[in-house]
Amino acid sequence: MAAYSKADLERRMAGAVEALKGDLGGLRTGRASISLLDPVTVEVYGAHMPLNQVATVSAPEPRMLSVQVWDKSNVGPADKAIRSAGLGLNPIVDGQTLRLPIPDLTEERRKELAKLAGQYAEKARIAVRNVRRDGMDSLKTDEKKGVLSEDERKRHETEVQKLTDATVADIDAAAAAKEKEILGK
């Protein structure tokens, strides 16, 4: 039984790109987006839960987010979680609703966010290189078992490298687009 599976490598590399896009979507660019609050977890009922599991998040205005907390006792923990998430947002408590005005981004904050986008991209590149390594290792294992000839292994290694290069190019393009959006260029 062959250990190498091109479809599995493609799936795993595509997963790394999707994870990067999710991470980049959480970086704020001056516009209200409910994905800004995706990384926020609230400590309620003795457990850490994503904010969207204890409240409804909406963007009623281009520069305002609204968080409607379902249980009145969770308003304080939700407020605390948003403030401590490092997003630069300060909620205004209005009953069971938290209003989050999205402030203009300063040049310093834009540079920090662009740097963070670069870090997210590097994590994705590392994940893709790890998938490539796994694919190359399984090809070598298949060759040792006699499932593949040396020529087949080399041909598959070339395919894996082309797939890796294409995926890294996708990652670089997504990161560059987000950086351009953040810096407003």
PDB file of C-alpha atoms in Angstrom:
ATOM      1  CA  MET A   1       0.000   0.000   0.000  1.00  0.00           C
ATOM      2  CA  ALA A   2       1.443   3.348  -1.069  1.00  0.00           C
ATOM      3  CA  ALA A   3       1.828   6.015   1.613  1.00  0.00           C
ATOM      4  CA  TYR A   4       2.001   8.891  -0.911  1.00  0.00           C
ATOM      5  CA  SER A   5      -1.268  10.618  -1.806  1.00  0.00           C
ATOM      6  CA  LYS A   6      -1.209  13.710  -3.986  1.00  0.00           C
ATOM      7  CA  ALA A   7      -4.863  14.470  -3.163  1.00  0.00           C
ATOM      8  CA  ASP A   8      -4.073  14.442   0.566  1.00  0.00           C
ATOM      9  CA  LEU A   9      -1.146  16.828   0.073  1.00  0.00           C
ATOM     10  CA  GLU A  10      -3.316  19.164  -2.020  1.00  0.00           C
ATOM     11  CA  ARG A  11      -6.042  19.097   0.645  1.00  0.00           C
ATOM     12  CA  ARG A  12      -3.584  19.855   3.457  1.00  0.00           C
ATOM     13  CA  MET A  13      -1.893  22.682   1.540  1.00  0.00           C
ATOM     14  CA  ALA A  14      -5.259  24.201   0.623  1.00  0.00           C
ATOM     15  CA  GLY A  15      -6.179  23.996   4.310  1.00  0.00           C
ATOM     16  CA  ALA A  16      -3.104  26.062   5.190  1.00  0.00           C
ATOM     17  CA  VAL A  17      -4.152  28.731   2.685  1.00  0.00           C
ATOM     18  CA  GLU A  18      -7.736  28.774   4.029  1.00  0.00           C
ATOM     19  CA  ALA A  19      -6.457  29.083   7.610  1.00  0.00           C
ATOM     20  CA  LEU A  20      -4.316  32.038   6.521  1.00  0.00           C
ATOM     21  CA  LYS A  21      -7.288  33.722   4.850  1.00  0.00           C
ATOM     22  CA  GLY A  22      -9.288  33.259   8.046  1.00  0.00           C
ATOM     23  CA  ASP A  23      -6.480  34.786  10.113  1.00  0.00           C
ATOM     24  CA  LEU A  24      -6.100  37.695   7.694  1.00  0.00           C
ATOM     25  CA  GLY A  25      -9.859  38.282   7.731  1.00  0.00           C
ATOM     26  CA  GLY A  26      -9.614  38.939  11.454  1.00  0.00           C
ATOM     27  CA  LEU A  27      -7.190  41.828  10.973  1.00  0.00           C
ATOM     28  CA  ARG A  28      -9.030  45.087  10.984  1.00  0.00           C
ATOM     29  CA  THR A  29      -8.625  47.603   8.216  1.00  0.00           C
ATOM     30  CA  GLY A  30     -10.756  50.471   9.504  1.00  0.00           C
ATOM     31  CA  ARG A  31     -14.089  48.979   8.406  1.00  0.00           C
ATOM     32  CA  ALA A  32     -16.499  47.098  10.626  1.00  0.00           C
ATOM     33  CA  SER A  33     -16.497  43.370   9.926  1.00  0.00           C
ATOM     34  CA  ILE A  34     -17.942  40.705  12.193  1.00  0.00           C
ATOM     35  CA  SER A  35     -14.875  38.554  11.489  1.00  0.00           C
ATOM     36  CA  LEU A  36     -12.843  41.022  13.592  1.00  0.00           C
ATOM     37  CA  LEU A  37     -14.256  39.346  16.695  1.00  0.00           C
ATOM     38  CA  ASP A  38     -13.597  35.737  15.578  1.00  0.00           C
ATOM     39  CA  PRO A  39     -10.469  35.373  17.762  1.00  0.00           C
ATOM     40  CA  VAL A  40     -12.295  36.587  20.901  1.00  0.00           C
ATOM     41  CA  THR A  41     -13.091  33.891  23.469  1.00  0.00           C
ATOM     42  CA  VAL A  42     -15.235  34.573  26.521  1.00  0.00           C
ATOM     43  CA  GLU A  43     -14.920  32.745  29.832  1.00  0.00           C
ATOM     44  CA  VAL A  44     -18.506  31.799  30.705  1.00  0.00           C
ATOM     45  CA  TYR A  45     -20.077  28.867  32.534  1.00  0.00           C
ATOM     46  CA  GLY A  46     -16.604  27.707  33.576  1.00  0.00           C
ATOM     47  CA  ALA A  47     -15.339  27.312  30.004  1.00  0.00           C
ATOM     48  CA  HIS A  48     -13.791  29.424  27.231  1.00  0.00           C
ATOM     49  CA  MET A  49     -16.232  29.884  24.364  1.00  0.00           C
ATOM     50  CA  PRO A  50     -16.047  31.851  21.107  1.00  0.00           C
ATOM     51  CA  LEU A  51     -17.903  35.160  21.347  1.00  0.00           C
ATOM     52  CA  ASN A  52     -20.343  34.135  18.609  1.00  0.00           C
ATOM     53  CA  GLN A  53     -21.566  31.278  20.860  1.00  0.00           C
ATOM     54  CA  VAL A  54     -22.685  33.633  23.636  1.00  0.00           C
ATOM     55  CA  ALA A  55     -23.830  36.617  21.566  1.00  0.00           C
ATOM     56  CA  THR A  56     -25.016  37.803  18.169  1.00  0.00           C
ATOM     57  CA  VAL A  57     -22.431  39.915  16.366  1.00  0.00           C
ATOM     58  CA  SER A  58     -23.544  42.351  13.669  1.00  0.00           C
ATOM     59  CA  ALA A  59     -22.236  45.389  11.802  1.00  0.00           C
ATOM     60  CA  PRO A  60     -25.151  47.874  11.744  1.00  0.00           C
ATOM     61  CA  GLU A  61     -22.952  50.709  10.438  1.00  0.00           C
ATOM     62  CA  PRO A  62     -19.712  50.809   8.410  1.00  0.00           C
ATOM     63  CA  ARG A  63     -17.704  51.906  11.463  1.00  0.00           C
ATOM     64  CA  MET A  64     -19.638  50.180  14.273  1.00  0.00           C
ATOM     65  CA  LEU A  65     -20.022  46.613  15.517  1.00  0.00           C
ATOM     66  CA  SER A  66     -22.864  45.518  17.742  1.00  0.00           C
ATOM     67  CA  VAL A  67     -22.661  42.525  20.093  1.00  0.00           C
ATOM     68  CA  GLN A  68     -26.030  41.419  21.496  1.00  0.00           C
ATOM     69  CA  VAL A  69     -25.234  39.174  24.495  1.00  0.00           C
ATOM     70  CA  TRP A  70     -27.925  36.530  25.048  1.00  0.00           C
ATOM     71  CA  ASP A  71     -27.508  36.072  28.812  1.00  0.00           C
ATOM     72  CA  LYS A  72     -27.381  39.225  30.953  1.00  0.00           C
ATOM     73  CA  SER A  73     -24.806  37.643  33.285  1.00  0.00           C
ATOM     74  CA  ASN A  74     -22.357  37.280  30.355  1.00  0.00           C
ATOM     75  CA  VAL A  75     -22.224  40.992  29.459  1.00  0.00           C
ATOM     76  CA  GLY A  76     -19.294  41.693  31.822  1.00  0.00           C
ATOM     77  CA  PRO A  77     -17.186  38.708  30.702  1.00  0.00           C
ATOM     78  CA  ALA A  78     -17.860  39.546  27.022  1.00  0.00           C
ATOM     79  CA  ASP A  79     -16.826  43.173  27.597  1.00  0.00           C
ATOM     80  CA  LYS A  80     -13.663  42.045  29.390  1.00  0.00           C
ATOM     81  CA  ALA A  81     -12.815  39.500  26.661  1.00  0.00           C
ATOM     82  CA  ILE A  82     -13.132  42.087  23.866  1.00  0.00           C
ATOM     83  CA  ARG A  83     -11.012  44.630  25.740  1.00  0.00           C
ATOM     84  CA  SER A  84      -8.283  42.076  26.527  1.00  0.00           C
ATOM     85  CA  ALA A  85      -8.188  40.562  23.015  1.00  0.00           C
ATOM     86  CA  GLY A  86      -5.649  43.155  21.826  1.00  0.00           C
ATOM     87  CA  LEU A  87      -7.860  44.362  18.973  1.00  0.00           C
ATOM     88  CA  GLY A  88      -7.802  47.992  20.058  1.00  0.00           C
ATOM     89  CA  LEU A  89     -11.582  48.040  20.537  1.00  0.00           C
ATOM     90  CA  ASN A  90     -13.326  49.590  23.566  1.00  0.00           C
ATOM     91  CA  PRO A  91     -16.919  48.399  23.958  1.00  0.00           C
ATOM     92  CA  ILE A  92     -19.675  50.722  25.138  1.00  0.00           C
ATOM     93  CA  VAL A  93     -22.108  48.756  27.321  1.00  0.00           C
ATOM     94  CA  ASP A  94     -25.785  49.484  26.664  1.00  0.00           C
ATOM     95  CA  GLY A  95     -27.861  46.927  28.595  1.00  0.00           C
ATOM     96  CA  GLN A  96     -27.222  43.557  26.980  1.00  0.00           C
ATOM     97  CA  THR A  97     -25.705  45.187  23.890  1.00  0.00           C
ATOM     98  CA  LEU A  98     -22.056  46.090  23.466  1.00  0.00           C
ATOM     99  CA  ARG A  99     -21.382  48.758  20.857  1.00  0.00           C
ATOM    100  CA  LEU A 100     -17.882  48.773  19.385  1.00  0.00           C
ATOM    101  CA  PRO A 101     -16.939  51.913  17.451  1.00  0.00           C
ATOM    102  CA  ILE A 102     -14.152  51.161  14.986  1.00  0.00           C
ATOM    103  CA  PRO A 103     -11.546  53.926  15.416  1.00  0.00           C
ATOM    104  CA  ASP A 104      -9.413  55.208  12.573  1.00  0.00           C
ATOM    105  CA  LEU A 105      -6.161  53.336  12.242  1.00  0.00           C
ATOM    106  CA  THR A 106      -3.021  55.262  13.097  1.00  0.00           C
ATOM    107  CA  GLU A 107       0.056  54.819  10.937  1.00  0.00           C
ATOM    108  CA  GLU A 108       1.778  52.970  13.796  1.00  0.00           C
ATOM    109  CA  ARG A 109      -1.146  50.566  14.205  1.00  0.00           C
ATOM    110  CA  ARG A 110      -1.262  49.978  10.434  1.00  0.00           C
ATOM    111  CA  LYS A 111       2.411  48.986  10.486  1.00  0.00           C
ATOM    112  CA  GLU A 112       1.800  46.617  13.426  1.00  0.00           C
ATOM    113  CA  LEU A 113      -1.111  44.991  11.584  1.00  0.00           C
ATOM    114  CA  ALA A 114       0.951  44.645   8.399  1.00  0.00           C
ATOM    115  CA  LYS A 115       3.710  42.984  10.421  1.00  0.00           C
ATOM    116  CA  LEU A 116       1.148  40.632  11.990  1.00  0.00           C
ATOM    117  CA  ALA A 117      -0.167  39.762   8.515  1.00  0.00           C
ATOM    118  CA  GLY A 118       3.407  38.859   7.545  1.00  0.00           C
ATOM    119  CA  GLN A 119       3.708  36.622  10.615  1.00  0.00           C
ATOM    120  CA  TYR A 120       0.460  34.842   9.704  1.00  0.00           C
ATOM    121  CA  ALA A 121       1.776  34.320   6.159  1.00  0.00           C
ATOM    122  CA  GLU A 122       5.047  32.877   7.470  1.00  0.00           C
ATOM    123  CA  LYS A 123       3.129  30.412   9.676  1.00  0.00           C
ATOM    124  CA  ALA A 124       1.192  29.299   6.597  1.00  0.00           C
ATOM    125  CA  ARG A 125       4.409  28.900   4.567  1.00  0.00           C
ATOM    126  CA  ILE A 126       5.885  26.756   7.355  1.00  0.00           C
ATOM    127  CA  ALA A 127       2.741  24.595   7.385  1.00  0.00           C
ATOM    128  CA  VAL A 128       3.017  24.098   3.609  1.00  0.00           C
ATOM    129  CA  ARG A 129       6.705  23.208   3.850  1.00  0.00           C
ATOM    130  CA  ASN A 130       5.850  20.643   6.551  1.00  0.00           C
ATOM    131  CA  VAL A 131       3.252  19.092   4.238  1.00  0.00           C
ATOM    132  CA  ARG A 132       5.867  18.997   1.458  1.00  0.00           C
ATOM    133  CA  ARG A 133       8.318  17.271   3.808  1.00  0.00           C
ATOM    134  CA  ASP A 134       5.688  14.691   4.739  1.00  0.00           C
ATOM    135  CA  GLY A 135       5.003  14.036   1.046  1.00  0.00           C
ATOM    136  CA  MET A 136       8.691  13.644   0.236  1.00  0.00           C
ATOM    137  CA  ASP A 137       9.155  11.285   3.208  1.00  0.00           C
ATOM    138  CA  SER A 138       6.236   9.113   2.108  1.00  0.00           C
ATOM    139  CA  LEU A 139       7.666   8.962  -1.425  1.00  0.00           C
ATOM    140  CA  LYS A 140      11.012   7.766  -0.070  1.00  0.00           C
ATOM    141  CA  THR A 141       9.224   5.202   2.099  1.00  0.00           C
ATOM    142  CA  ASP A 142       7.269   3.945  -0.921  1.00  0.00           C
ATOM    143  CA  GLU A 143      10.505   3.622  -2.904  1.00  0.00           C
ATOM    144  CA  LYS A 144      12.148   1.613  -0.098  1.00  0.00           C
ATOM    145  CA  LYS A 145       9.110  -0.697   0.050  1.00  0.00           C
ATOM    146  CA  GLY A 146       9.372  -1.258  -3.683  1.00  0.00           C
ATOM    147  CA  VAL A 147       6.021   0.380  -4.463  1.00  0.00           C
ATOM    148  CA  LEU A 148       7.724   3.077  -6.575  1.00  0.00           C
ATOM    149  CA  SER A 149      10.755   3.072  -8.803  1.00  0.00           C
ATOM    150  CA  GLU A 150      13.403   5.769  -8.442  1.00  0.00           C
ATOM    151  CA  ASP A 151      12.170   7.491 -11.620  1.00  0.00           C
ATOM    152  CA  GLU A 152       8.577   7.530 -10.347  1.00  0.00           C
ATOM    153  CA  ARG A 153       9.705   8.929  -7.006  1.00  0.00           C
ATOM    154  CA  LYS A 154      11.630  11.740  -8.723  1.00  0.00           C
ATOM    155  CA  ARG A 155       8.643  12.551 -10.958  1.00  0.00           C
ATOM    156  CA  HIS A 156       6.331  12.696  -7.937  1.00  0.00           C
ATOM    157  CA  GLU A 157       8.843  14.824  -6.016  1.00  0.00           C
ATOM    158  CA  THR A 158       8.778  17.308  -8.903  1.00  0.00           C
ATOM    159  CA  GLU A 159       4.957  17.378  -8.707  1.00  0.00           C
ATOM    160  CA  VAL A 160       5.070  17.956  -4.954  1.00  0.00           C
ATOM    161  CA  GLN A 161       7.553  20.812  -5.386  1.00  0.00           C
ATOM    162  CA  LYS A 162       5.385  22.432  -8.099  1.00  0.00           C
ATOM    163  CA  LEU A 163       2.341  22.138  -5.823  1.00  0.00           C
ATOM    164  CA  THR A 164       4.331  23.663  -2.954  1.00  0.00           C
ATOM    165  CA  ASP A 165       5.549  26.554  -5.111  1.00  0.00           C
ATOM    166  CA  ALA A 166       2.008  27.295  -6.342  1.00  0.00           C
ATOM    167  CA  THR A 167       0.611  27.205  -2.804  1.00  0.00           C
ATOM    168  CA  VAL A 168       3.349  29.492  -1.459  1.00  0.00           C
ATOM    169  CA  ALA A 169       2.589  31.895  -4.330  1.00  0.00           C
ATOM    170  CA  ASP A 170      -1.096  31.901  -3.235  1.00  0.00           C
ATOM    171  CA  ILE A 171      -0.014  32.645   0.339  1.00  0.00           C
ATOM    172  CA  ASP A 172       2.261  35.476  -0.793  1.00  0.00           C
ATOM    173  CA  ALA A 173      -0.524  36.972  -2.933  1.00  0.00           C
ATOM    174  CA  ALA A 174      -3.052  36.858  -0.070  1.00  0.00           C
ATOM    175  CA  ALA A 175      -0.555  38.420   2.350  1.00  0.00           C
ATOM    176  CA  ALA A 176       0.427  41.149  -0.126  1.00  0.00           C
ATOM    177  CA  ALA A 177      -3.226  42.005  -0.802  1.00  0.00           C
ATOM    178  CA  LYS A 178      -3.991  42.253   2.908  1.00  0.00           C
ATOM    179  CA  GLU A 179      -0.867  44.355   3.548  1.00  0.00           C
ATOM    180  CA  LYS A 180      -1.872  46.703   0.741  1.00  0.00           C
ATOM    181  CA  GLU A 181      -5.385  46.939   2.209  1.00  0.00           C
ATOM    182  CA  ILE A 182      -4.053  47.624   5.716  1.00  0.00           C
ATOM    183  CA  LEU A 183      -1.525  50.230   4.664  1.00  0.00           C
ATOM    184  CA  GLY A 184      -4.067  51.883   2.340  1.00  0.00           C
ATOM    185  CA  LYS A 185      -1.762  51.919  -0.663  1.00  0.00           C
TER     186      LYS A 185
END
